[in-house]
């Protein structure tokens, strides 16, 4: 075995002792937003299936079925259904963005809505998405568009999904269509959201569609998703010309890479090595592949994959970072050799994820050497009362400011999420929204949570102007 996993694990072990002070009194006293650079994107993030409502795709099919033992695929037995009805309430959501003072918004284009059958484009949906992007631009809100956020049209899923090479051709065609549709108003693009999460949850752990438990398939899917990104980039690069006003246009492209801080449970060689192996597979392999053009994945005794991906090297203009939590790692007898847990007594959100803003700082510092700017494309917490989110938001923005102060080139922060949404396998019980969606009736009204004022404070300190 290469010594690299042990070295990664040792770096993770050392990282926690080298972080700056995140004392709550210091965090609360900081003028949040003051340390962010000029032109910084301060926004919120969503995905199409989780907020739009009315989508028919592989996730909608998954929601209606159960595991072989009869356990429902969705923990609270809900189905996405109308979701947050943003398909019909976009103008209301823009008002919420203006109330925050945000100057950016990340949203997704739902492939199944735009291309419900192969090669047949829904022109009404296309026009709606075009209007969304243009409305944001007119309102002074920078749109960032995600092309793939976990869902597939049924016709793609039924033909093998991301295991089928033909899906790469179909996704490239879809990417070209969206580029043509939205390119006049969109500069920031996110091609693939969290390829590592989709591969692990859908193909290794089997808790997301298509429900497989095949580590080799997970590795192939992760590689295919990176190739899909490279192909989408080829389509988006055609936008590097002029915008609708005739000005010079730079298209900024990345993936959104999910990172977790993997803390070895002890200083033993086994725990440190297993944490390093976990980190290498989940955190390190994708940025390294984007840097070199070659993906390398390794799980002892299970999978070893090396693959050159045409067009991957040099395909990003920034790196999107999705960060939520830290996992403590110790060795066990599972196929991945690792057990992830949160020690008793540690502070967690309502999903049991540890609240560890220091991990965001450490990961931003870690990826500063990629040679491209960084953008926090997702960061948030499940807080069902809304009372703890203000400090979560403040402490993680503080982490970003600490990284900037260290010289890390961070260009944006997108909070997950603007509004409560359908949280995949967890259903509707989690609450991630700055604005709460009232599901007690079908009106789905938006209500500001206490963290809205924290966001507004950061916006004002950044020189933005929230509406009353």
GROMACS .gro file of C-alpha atoms in nm, residues 40-435:
model
  396
   40UNK     CA    1  -1.753   3.856  -0.300
   41UNK     CA    2  -2.061   3.649  -0.386
   42UNK     CA    3  -2.286   3.617  -0.080
   43UNK     CA    4  -2.580   3.401  -0.171
   44UNK     CA    5  -2.795   3.097  -0.115
   45UNK     CA    6  -2.811   2.759  -0.283
   46UNK     CA    7  -3.092   2.522  -0.390
   47UNK     CA    8  -3.152   2.229  -0.622
   48UNK     CA    9  -3.433   2.179  -0.870
   49UNK     CA   10  -3.588   1.855  -0.739
   50UNK     CA   11  -3.577   1.971  -0.379
   51UNK     CA   12  -3.772   2.294  -0.428
   52UNK     CA   13  -3.952   2.303  -0.763
   53UNK     CA   14  -4.220   2.038  -0.721
   54UNK     CA   15  -4.387   1.825  -0.985
   55UNK     CA   16  -4.076   1.652  -1.118
   56UNK     CA   17  -4.088   1.300  -1.262
   57UNK     CA   18  -3.741   1.145  -1.252
   58UNK     CA   19  -3.550   0.858  -1.093
   59UNK     CA   20  -3.580   1.016  -0.748
   60UNK     CA   21  -3.959   1.053  -0.776
   61UNK     CA   22  -3.976   0.684  -0.868
   62UNK     CA   23  -3.748   0.595  -0.574
   63UNK     CA   24  -3.972   0.785  -0.333
   64UNK     CA   25  -4.267   0.564  -0.425
   65UNK     CA   26  -4.088   0.235  -0.350
   66UNK     CA   27  -3.918   0.057  -0.058
   67UNK     CA   28  -3.614  -0.150   0.027
   68UNK     CA   29  -3.650  -0.531   0.000
   69UNK     CA   30  -3.733  -0.558   0.372
   70UNK     CA   31  -4.024  -0.317   0.329
   71UNK     CA   32  -3.851  -0.015   0.484
   72UNK     CA   33  -3.949   0.297   0.286
   73UNK     CA   34  -3.673   0.464   0.087
   74UNK     CA   35  -3.766   0.798   0.249
   75UNK     CA   36  -3.729   0.797   0.628
   76UNK     CA   37  -4.034   1.010   0.707
   77UNK     CA   38  -4.237   0.828   0.436
   78UNK     CA   39  -4.292   1.153   0.245
   79UNK     CA   40  -4.266   1.212  -0.130
   80UNK     CA   41  -4.131   1.526  -0.292
   81UNK     CA   42  -4.466   1.607  -0.457
   82UNK     CA   43  -4.505   1.985  -0.467
   83UNK     CA   44  -4.173   2.030  -0.280
   84UNK     CA   45  -4.156   2.403  -0.194
   85UNK     CA   46  -4.350   2.497  -0.510
   86UNK     CA   47  -4.071   2.722  -0.633
   87UNK     CA   48  -4.172   2.644  -0.989
   88UNK     CA   49  -4.473   2.869  -0.929
   89UNK     CA   50  -4.329   3.095  -0.656
   90UNK     CA   51  -4.000   3.208  -0.804
   91UNK     CA   52  -4.089   3.576  -0.781
   92UNK     CA   53  -4.166   3.530  -0.411
   93UNK     CA   54  -3.830   3.359  -0.362
   94UNK     CA   55  -3.651   3.646  -0.538
   95UNK     CA   56  -3.812   3.881  -0.286
   96UNK     CA   57  -3.665   3.664  -0.010
   97UNK     CA   58  -3.322   3.691  -0.173
   98UNK     CA   59  -3.357   4.069  -0.184
   99UNK     CA   60  -3.464   4.072   0.181
  100UNK     CA   61  -3.141   3.889   0.265
  101UNK     CA   62  -2.934   4.136   0.066
  102UNK     CA   63  -2.777   3.847  -0.126
  103UNK     CA   64  -2.603   3.920  -0.454
  104UNK     CA   65  -2.595   3.561  -0.587
  105UNK     CA   66  -2.821   3.256  -0.615
  106UNK     CA   67  -2.732   2.899  -0.710
  107UNK     CA   68  -3.016   2.698  -0.864
  108UNK     CA   69  -3.050   2.388  -1.077
  109UNK     CA   70  -3.198   2.310  -1.416
  110UNK     CA   71  -3.398   1.987  -1.395
  111UNK     CA   72  -3.296   1.760  -1.683
  112UNK     CA   73  -3.619   1.556  -1.668
  113UNK     CA   74  -3.830   1.871  -1.696
  114UNK     CA   75  -3.634   2.016  -1.986
  115UNK     CA   76  -3.592   1.688  -2.180
  116UNK     CA   77  -3.871   1.453  -2.064
  117UNK     CA   78  -3.807   1.215  -2.353
  118UNK     CA   79  -3.489   1.176  -2.560
  119UNK     CA   80  -3.435   1.475  -2.787
  120UNK     CA   81  -3.777   1.629  -2.712
  121UNK     CA   82  -3.736   1.966  -2.542
  122UNK     CA   83  -4.004   2.121  -2.323
  123UNK     CA   84  -4.004   2.474  -2.459
  124UNK     CA   85  -4.234   2.607  -2.186
  125UNK     CA   86  -3.988   2.488  -1.919
  126UNK     CA   87  -3.698   2.625  -2.122
  127UNK     CA   88  -3.857   2.968  -2.131
  128UNK     CA   89  -3.929   2.956  -1.756
  129UNK     CA   90  -3.563   2.882  -1.675
  130UNK     CA   91  -3.453   3.154  -1.917
  131UNK     CA   92  -3.680   3.403  -1.741
  132UNK     CA   93  -3.542   3.300  -1.403
  133UNK     CA   94  -3.182   3.365  -1.506
  134UNK     CA   95  -3.272   3.697  -1.667
  135UNK     CA   96  -3.480   3.810  -1.368
  136UNK     CA   97  -3.190   3.741  -1.132
  137UNK     CA   98  -2.953   3.935  -1.356
  138UNK     CA   99  -3.190   4.234  -1.372
  139UNK     CA  100  -3.231   4.225  -0.992
  140UNK     CA  101  -2.855   4.239  -0.939
  141UNK     CA  102  -2.834   3.876  -0.824
  142UNK     CA  103  -2.559   3.672  -0.991
  143UNK     CA  104  -2.705   3.340  -1.113
  144UNK     CA  105  -2.500   3.023  -1.069
  145UNK     CA  106  -2.655   2.729  -1.256
  146UNK     CA  107  -2.612   2.362  -1.166
  147UNK     CA  108  -2.661   2.117  -1.453
  148UNK     CA  109  -2.683   1.792  -1.255
  149UNK     CA  110  -2.790   1.769  -0.890
  150UNK     CA  111  -2.846   1.393  -0.833
  151UNK     CA  112  -3.159   1.340  -1.047
  152UNK     CA  113  -3.189   1.170  -1.386
  153UNK     CA  114  -3.475   1.157  -1.636
  154UNK     CA  115  -3.650   0.821  -1.614
  155UNK     CA  116  -3.544   0.734  -1.968
  156UNK     CA  117  -3.179   0.782  -1.871
  157UNK     CA  118  -3.209   0.588  -1.545
  158UNK     CA  119  -3.390   0.301  -1.715
  159UNK     CA  120  -3.109   0.269  -1.969
  160UNK     CA  121  -2.840   0.226  -1.701
  161UNK     CA  122  -2.790   0.578  -1.568
  162UNK     CA  123  -2.431   0.679  -1.498
  163UNK     CA  124  -2.305   0.325  -1.555
  164UNK     CA  125  -2.402   0.348  -1.923
  165UNK     CA  126  -2.150   0.537  -2.142
  166UNK     CA  127  -2.440   0.657  -2.359
  167UNK     CA  128  -2.549   0.878  -2.067
  168UNK     CA  129  -2.234   1.084  -2.125
  169UNK     CA  130  -2.347   1.162  -2.480
  170UNK     CA  131  -2.697   1.251  -2.362
  171UNK     CA  132  -2.566   1.476  -2.084
  172UNK     CA  133  -2.332   1.657  -2.322
  173UNK     CA  134  -2.627   1.728  -2.551
  174UNK     CA  135  -2.833   1.852  -2.254
  175UNK     CA  136  -2.546   2.074  -2.139
  176UNK     CA  137  -2.522   2.231  -2.482
  177UNK     CA  138  -2.894   2.303  -2.479
  178UNK     CA  139  -2.876   2.474  -2.139
  179UNK     CA  140  -2.570   2.673  -2.246
  180UNK     CA  141  -2.760   2.798  -2.551
  181UNK     CA  142  -3.067   2.872  -2.339
  182UNK     CA  143  -2.910   3.057  -2.044
  183UNK     CA  144  -2.569   3.164  -2.164
  184UNK     CA  145  -2.657   3.530  -2.218
  185UNK     CA  146  -2.733   3.577  -1.847
  186UNK     CA  147  -2.520   3.316  -1.668
  187UNK     CA  148  -2.145   3.339  -1.610
  188UNK     CA  149  -2.108   3.096  -1.317
  189UNK     CA  150  -2.172   2.727  -1.382
  190UNK     CA  151  -2.162   2.414  -1.169
  191UNK     CA  152  -2.170   2.108  -1.394
  192UNK     CA  153  -2.202   1.820  -1.144
  193UNK     CA  154  -2.304   1.841  -0.780
  194UNK     CA  155  -2.112   1.611  -0.544
  195UNK     CA  156  -2.006   1.323  -0.770
  196UNK     CA  157  -1.852   1.150  -0.468
  197UNK     CA  158  -2.180   1.159  -0.272
  198UNK     CA  159  -2.383   1.027  -0.564
  199UNK     CA  160  -2.137   0.743  -0.621
  200UNK     CA  161  -2.115   0.643  -0.254
  201UNK     CA  162  -2.483   0.673  -0.159
  202UNK     CA  163  -2.624   0.534  -0.484
  203UNK     CA  164  -2.373   0.263  -0.574
  204UNK     CA  165  -2.175   0.175  -0.259
  205UNK     CA  166  -2.416   0.219   0.032
  206UNK     CA  167  -2.732   0.160  -0.172
  207UNK     CA  168  -2.944   0.417   0.010
  208UNK     CA  169  -3.008   0.638  -0.295
  209UNK     CA  170  -3.113   0.537  -0.646
  210UNK     CA  171  -3.031   0.304  -0.807
  211UNK     CA  172  -2.975   0.129  -0.470
  212UNK     CA  173  -2.661  -0.071  -0.552
  213UNK     CA  174  -2.392  -0.194  -0.313
  214UNK     CA  175  -2.100  -0.240  -0.551
  215UNK     CA  176  -1.779  -0.051  -0.472
  216UNK     CA  177  -1.638  -0.113  -0.819
  217UNK     CA  178  -1.952   0.033  -0.975
  218UNK     CA  179  -1.926   0.334  -0.742
  219UNK     CA  180  -1.571   0.399  -0.861
  220UNK     CA  181  -1.673   0.374  -1.227
  221UNK     CA  182  -1.966   0.609  -1.172
  222UNK     CA  183  -1.743   0.865  -1.002
  223UNK     CA  184  -1.509   0.851  -1.301
  224UNK     CA  185  -1.802   0.877  -1.544
  225UNK     CA  186  -1.938   1.180  -1.360
  226UNK     CA  187  -1.602   1.351  -1.397
  227UNK     CA  188  -1.604   1.272  -1.768
  228UNK     CA  189  -1.958   1.416  -1.784
  229UNK     CA  190  -1.819   1.731  -1.626
  230UNK     CA  191  -1.539   1.750  -1.884
  231UNK     CA  192  -1.788   1.708  -2.169
  232UNK     CA  193  -2.024   1.970  -2.025
  233UNK     CA  194  -1.728   2.207  -1.991
  234UNK     CA  195  -1.662   2.167  -2.363
  235UNK     CA  196  -2.017   2.286  -2.434
  236UNK     CA  197  -2.002   2.575  -2.185
  237UNK     CA  198  -1.671   2.700  -2.322
  238UNK     CA  199  -1.858   2.813  -2.633
  239UNK     CA  200  -1.995   3.095  -2.415
  240UNK     CA  201  -1.651   3.257  -2.377
  241UNK     CA  202  -1.740   3.526  -2.630
  242UNK     CA  203  -1.964   3.824  -2.554
  243UNK     CA  204  -2.274   3.862  -2.341
  244UNK     CA  205  -2.610   4.016  -2.429
  245UNK     CA  206  -2.470   4.368  -2.379
  246UNK     CA  207  -2.176   4.307  -2.610
  247UNK     CA  208  -1.924   4.312  -2.326
  248UNK     CA  209  -1.642   4.063  -2.285
  249UNK     CA  210  -1.767   3.745  -2.119
  250UNK     CA  211  -1.577   3.497  -1.904
  251UNK     CA  212  -1.751   3.167  -1.830
  252UNK     CA  213  -1.658   3.028  -1.487
  253UNK     CA  214  -1.699   2.653  -1.450
  254UNK     CA  215  -1.656   2.398  -1.173
  255UNK     CA  216  -1.813   2.105  -0.998
  256UNK     CA  217  -1.949   2.129  -0.642
  257UNK     CA  218  -1.722   1.899  -0.441
  258UNK     CA  219  -1.853   1.768  -0.108
  259UNK     CA  220  -1.583   1.759   0.157
  260UNK     CA  221  -1.599   1.633   0.515
  261UNK     CA  222  -1.328   1.662   0.775
  262UNK     CA  223  -1.224   1.307   0.868
  263UNK     CA  224  -1.072   1.310   1.215
  264UNK     CA  225  -0.881   0.993   1.319
  265UNK     CA  226  -1.034   0.856   1.640
  266UNK     CA  227  -0.688   0.811   1.787
  267UNK     CA  228  -0.322   0.842   1.700
  268UNK     CA  229  -0.291   0.468   1.632
  269UNK     CA  230  -0.145   0.368   1.296
  270UNK     CA  231  -0.466   0.180   1.206
  271UNK     CA  232  -0.706   0.468   1.280
  272UNK     CA  233  -0.479   0.723   1.114
  273UNK     CA  234  -0.436   0.506   0.802
  274UNK     CA  235  -0.809   0.430   0.772
  275UNK     CA  236  -0.892   0.800   0.807
  276UNK     CA  237  -0.634   0.870   0.536
  277UNK     CA  238  -0.783   0.604   0.306
  278UNK     CA  239  -1.130   0.748   0.358
  279UNK     CA  240  -1.005   1.099   0.292
  280UNK     CA  241  -0.814   0.992  -0.020
  281UNK     CA  242  -1.124   0.829  -0.173
  282UNK     CA  243  -1.385   1.086  -0.073
  283UNK     CA  244  -1.205   1.420  -0.043
  284UNK     CA  245  -0.879   1.402  -0.233
  285UNK     CA  246  -0.941   1.195  -0.547
  286UNK     CA  247  -1.165   1.445  -0.728
  287UNK     CA  248  -0.957   1.764  -0.683
  288UNK     CA  249  -0.647   1.563  -0.774
  289UNK     CA  250  -0.818   1.432  -1.089
  290UNK     CA  251  -0.923   1.785  -1.184
  291UNK     CA  252  -0.561   1.895  -1.142
  292UNK     CA  253  -0.399   1.608  -1.335
  293UNK     CA  254  -0.671   1.477  -1.569
  294UNK     CA  255  -0.639   1.127  -1.418
  295UNK     CA  256  -0.863   0.978  -1.149
  296UNK     CA  257  -0.717   0.723  -0.907
  297UNK     CA  258  -0.944   0.541  -0.660
  298UNK     CA  259  -0.841   0.273  -0.412
  299UNK     CA  260  -1.023   0.068  -0.147
  300UNK     CA  261  -0.808  -0.221  -0.015
  301UNK     CA  262  -0.923  -0.557  -0.146
  302UNK     CA  263  -1.223  -0.405  -0.325
  303UNK     CA  264  -1.134  -0.162  -0.600
  304UNK     CA  265  -0.836  -0.004  -0.765
  305UNK     CA  266  -0.917   0.226  -1.056
  306UNK     CA  267  -0.692   0.453  -1.259
  307UNK     CA  268  -0.835   0.630  -1.562
  308UNK     CA  269  -0.729   0.919  -1.783
  309UNK     CA  270  -1.025   1.143  -1.865
  310UNK     CA  271  -1.000   1.353  -2.183
  311UNK     CA  272  -1.056   1.723  -2.126
  312UNK     CA  273  -1.056   1.697  -1.746
  313UNK     CA  274  -0.724   1.868  -1.676
  314UNK     CA  275  -0.772   2.244  -1.674
  315UNK     CA  276  -1.152   2.211  -1.688
  316UNK     CA  277  -1.231   2.424  -1.381
  317UNK     CA  278  -1.204   2.798  -1.326
  318UNK     CA  279  -1.283   2.770  -0.956
  319UNK     CA  280  -1.349   2.483  -0.713
  320UNK     CA  281  -1.691   2.464  -0.550
  321UNK     CA  282  -1.674   2.340  -0.190
  322UNK     CA  283  -1.977   2.191  -0.014
  323UNK     CA  284  -1.899   2.158   0.356
  324UNK     CA  285  -2.125   2.062   0.648
  325UNK     CA  286  -1.950   1.855   0.912
  326UNK     CA  287  -1.668   1.647   1.058
  327UNK     CA  288  -1.668   1.265   1.092
  328UNK     CA  289  -1.455   1.084   1.347
  329UNK     CA  290  -1.302   0.770   1.196
  330UNK     CA  291  -1.194   0.442   1.349
  331UNK     CA  292  -1.113   0.107   1.191
  332UNK     CA  293  -1.381  -0.162   1.167
  333UNK     CA  294  -1.463  -0.469   0.958
  334UNK     CA  295  -1.686  -0.299   0.699
  335UNK     CA  296  -1.595  -0.309   0.327
  336UNK     CA  297  -1.450   0.041   0.357
  337UNK     CA  298  -1.263  -0.051   0.680
  338UNK     CA  299  -1.394   0.261   0.851
  339UNK     CA  300  -1.661   0.352   1.104
  340UNK     CA  301  -1.782   0.713   1.103
  341UNK     CA  302  -1.928   0.853   1.424
  342UNK     CA  303  -1.965   1.160   1.646
  343UNK     CA  304  -1.839   1.113   2.004
  344UNK     CA  305  -2.089   1.152   2.284
  345UNK     CA  306  -2.126   1.506   2.408
  346UNK     CA  307  -2.022   1.678   2.084
  347UNK     CA  308  -2.245   1.953   1.946
  348UNK     CA  309  -2.460   1.830   1.655
  349UNK     CA  310  -2.741   1.949   1.434
  350UNK     CA  311  -3.083   1.780   1.426
  351UNK     CA  312  -2.954   1.516   1.182
  352UNK     CA  313  -2.673   1.427   1.421
  353UNK     CA  314  -2.398   1.595   1.216
  354UNK     CA  315  -2.126   1.756   1.423
  355UNK     CA  316  -2.108   2.135   1.414
  356UNK     CA  317  -1.744   2.204   1.334
  357UNK     CA  318  -1.681   2.535   1.156
  358UNK     CA  319  -1.306   2.486   1.199
  359UNK     CA  320  -1.332   2.211   0.938
  360UNK     CA  321  -1.443   2.460   0.674
  361UNK     CA  322  -1.139   2.675   0.746
  362UNK     CA  323  -0.908   2.373   0.730
  363UNK     CA  324  -1.052   2.251   0.400
  364UNK     CA  325  -1.034   2.595   0.239
  365UNK     CA  326  -0.672   2.619   0.347
  366UNK     CA  327  -0.609   2.270   0.211
  367UNK     CA  328  -0.743   2.338  -0.138
  368UNK     CA  329  -0.581   2.678  -0.171
  369UNK     CA  330  -0.293   2.518  -0.364
  370UNK     CA  331  -0.506   2.401  -0.660
  371UNK     CA  332  -0.428   2.718  -0.852
  372UNK     CA  333  -0.794   2.827  -0.887
  373UNK     CA  334  -1.020   3.036  -0.661
  374UNK     CA  335  -1.254   2.863  -0.416
  375UNK     CA  336  -1.628   2.917  -0.369
  376UNK     CA  337  -1.829   2.768  -0.081
  377UNK     CA  338  -2.119   2.641  -0.291
  378UNK     CA  339  -2.306   2.484   0.005
  379UNK     CA  340  -2.294   2.518   0.383
  380UNK     CA  341  -2.582   2.489   0.627
  381UNK     CA  342  -2.747   2.297   0.909
  382UNK     CA  343  -3.068   2.112   0.991
  383UNK     CA  344  -3.219   2.326   1.267
  384UNK     CA  345  -3.586   2.252   1.321
  385UNK     CA  346  -3.643   2.535   1.570
  386UNK     CA  347  -3.434   2.790   1.378
  387UNK     CA  348  -3.272   2.912   1.699
  388UNK     CA  349  -2.922   2.769   1.643
  389UNK     CA  350  -2.874   2.861   1.278
  390UNK     CA  351  -2.765   3.222   1.344
  391UNK     CA  352  -2.449   3.109   1.522
  392UNK     CA  353  -2.388   2.833   1.266
  393UNK     CA  354  -2.402   3.089   0.986
  394UNK     CA  355  -2.189   3.338   1.176
  395UNK     CA  356  -1.922   3.083   1.272
  396UNK     CA  357  -1.888   2.946   0.919
  397UNK     CA  358  -1.867   3.291   0.764
  398UNK     CA  359  -1.604   3.360   1.029
  399UNK     CA  360  -1.418   3.050   0.905
  400UNK     CA  361  -1.427   3.189   0.550
  401UNK     CA  362  -1.294   3.525   0.671
  402UNK     CA  363  -1.014   3.353   0.862
  403UNK     CA  364  -0.915   3.168   0.545
  404UNK     CA  365  -0.923   3.492   0.344
  405UNK     CA  366  -0.704   3.656   0.606
  406UNK     CA  367  -0.453   3.373   0.556
  407UNK     CA  368  -0.438   3.453   0.185
  408UNK     CA  369  -0.680   3.189   0.056
  409UNK     CA  370  -0.859   3.311  -0.259
  410UNK     CA  371  -1.226   3.258  -0.167
  411UNK     CA  372  -1.469   3.430  -0.403
  412UNK     CA  373  -1.810   3.335  -0.261
  413UNK     CA  374  -2.028   3.174   0.004
  414UNK     CA  375  -2.368   3.015  -0.072
  415UNK     CA  376  -2.575   2.913   0.229
  416UNK     CA  377  -2.778   2.594   0.205
  417UNK     CA  378  -3.054   2.674   0.176
  418UNK     CA  379  -3.272   2.969   0.084
  419UNK     CA  380  -3.588   2.782   0.188
  420UNK     CA  381  -3.679   2.451   0.349
  421UNK     CA  382  -3.685   2.170   0.096
  422UNK     CA  383  -3.721   1.796   0.034
  423UNK     CA  384  -3.401   1.661   0.187
  424UNK     CA  385  -3.360   1.345  -0.024
  425UNK     CA  386  -3.375   1.022   0.180
  426UNK     CA  387  -3.452   1.219   0.497
  427UNK     CA  388  -3.773   1.364   0.351
  428UNK     CA  389  -3.930   1.683   0.484
  429UNK     CA  390  -3.838   1.661   0.854
  430UNK     CA  391  -3.499   1.838   0.821
  431UNK     CA  392  -3.512   2.218   0.809
  432UNK     CA  393  -3.220   2.382   0.628
  433UNK     CA  394  -3.391   2.701   0.510
  434UNK     CA  395  -3.315   3.057   0.606
  435UNK     CA  396  -3.685   3.089   0.530
   0.00000   0.00000   0.00000
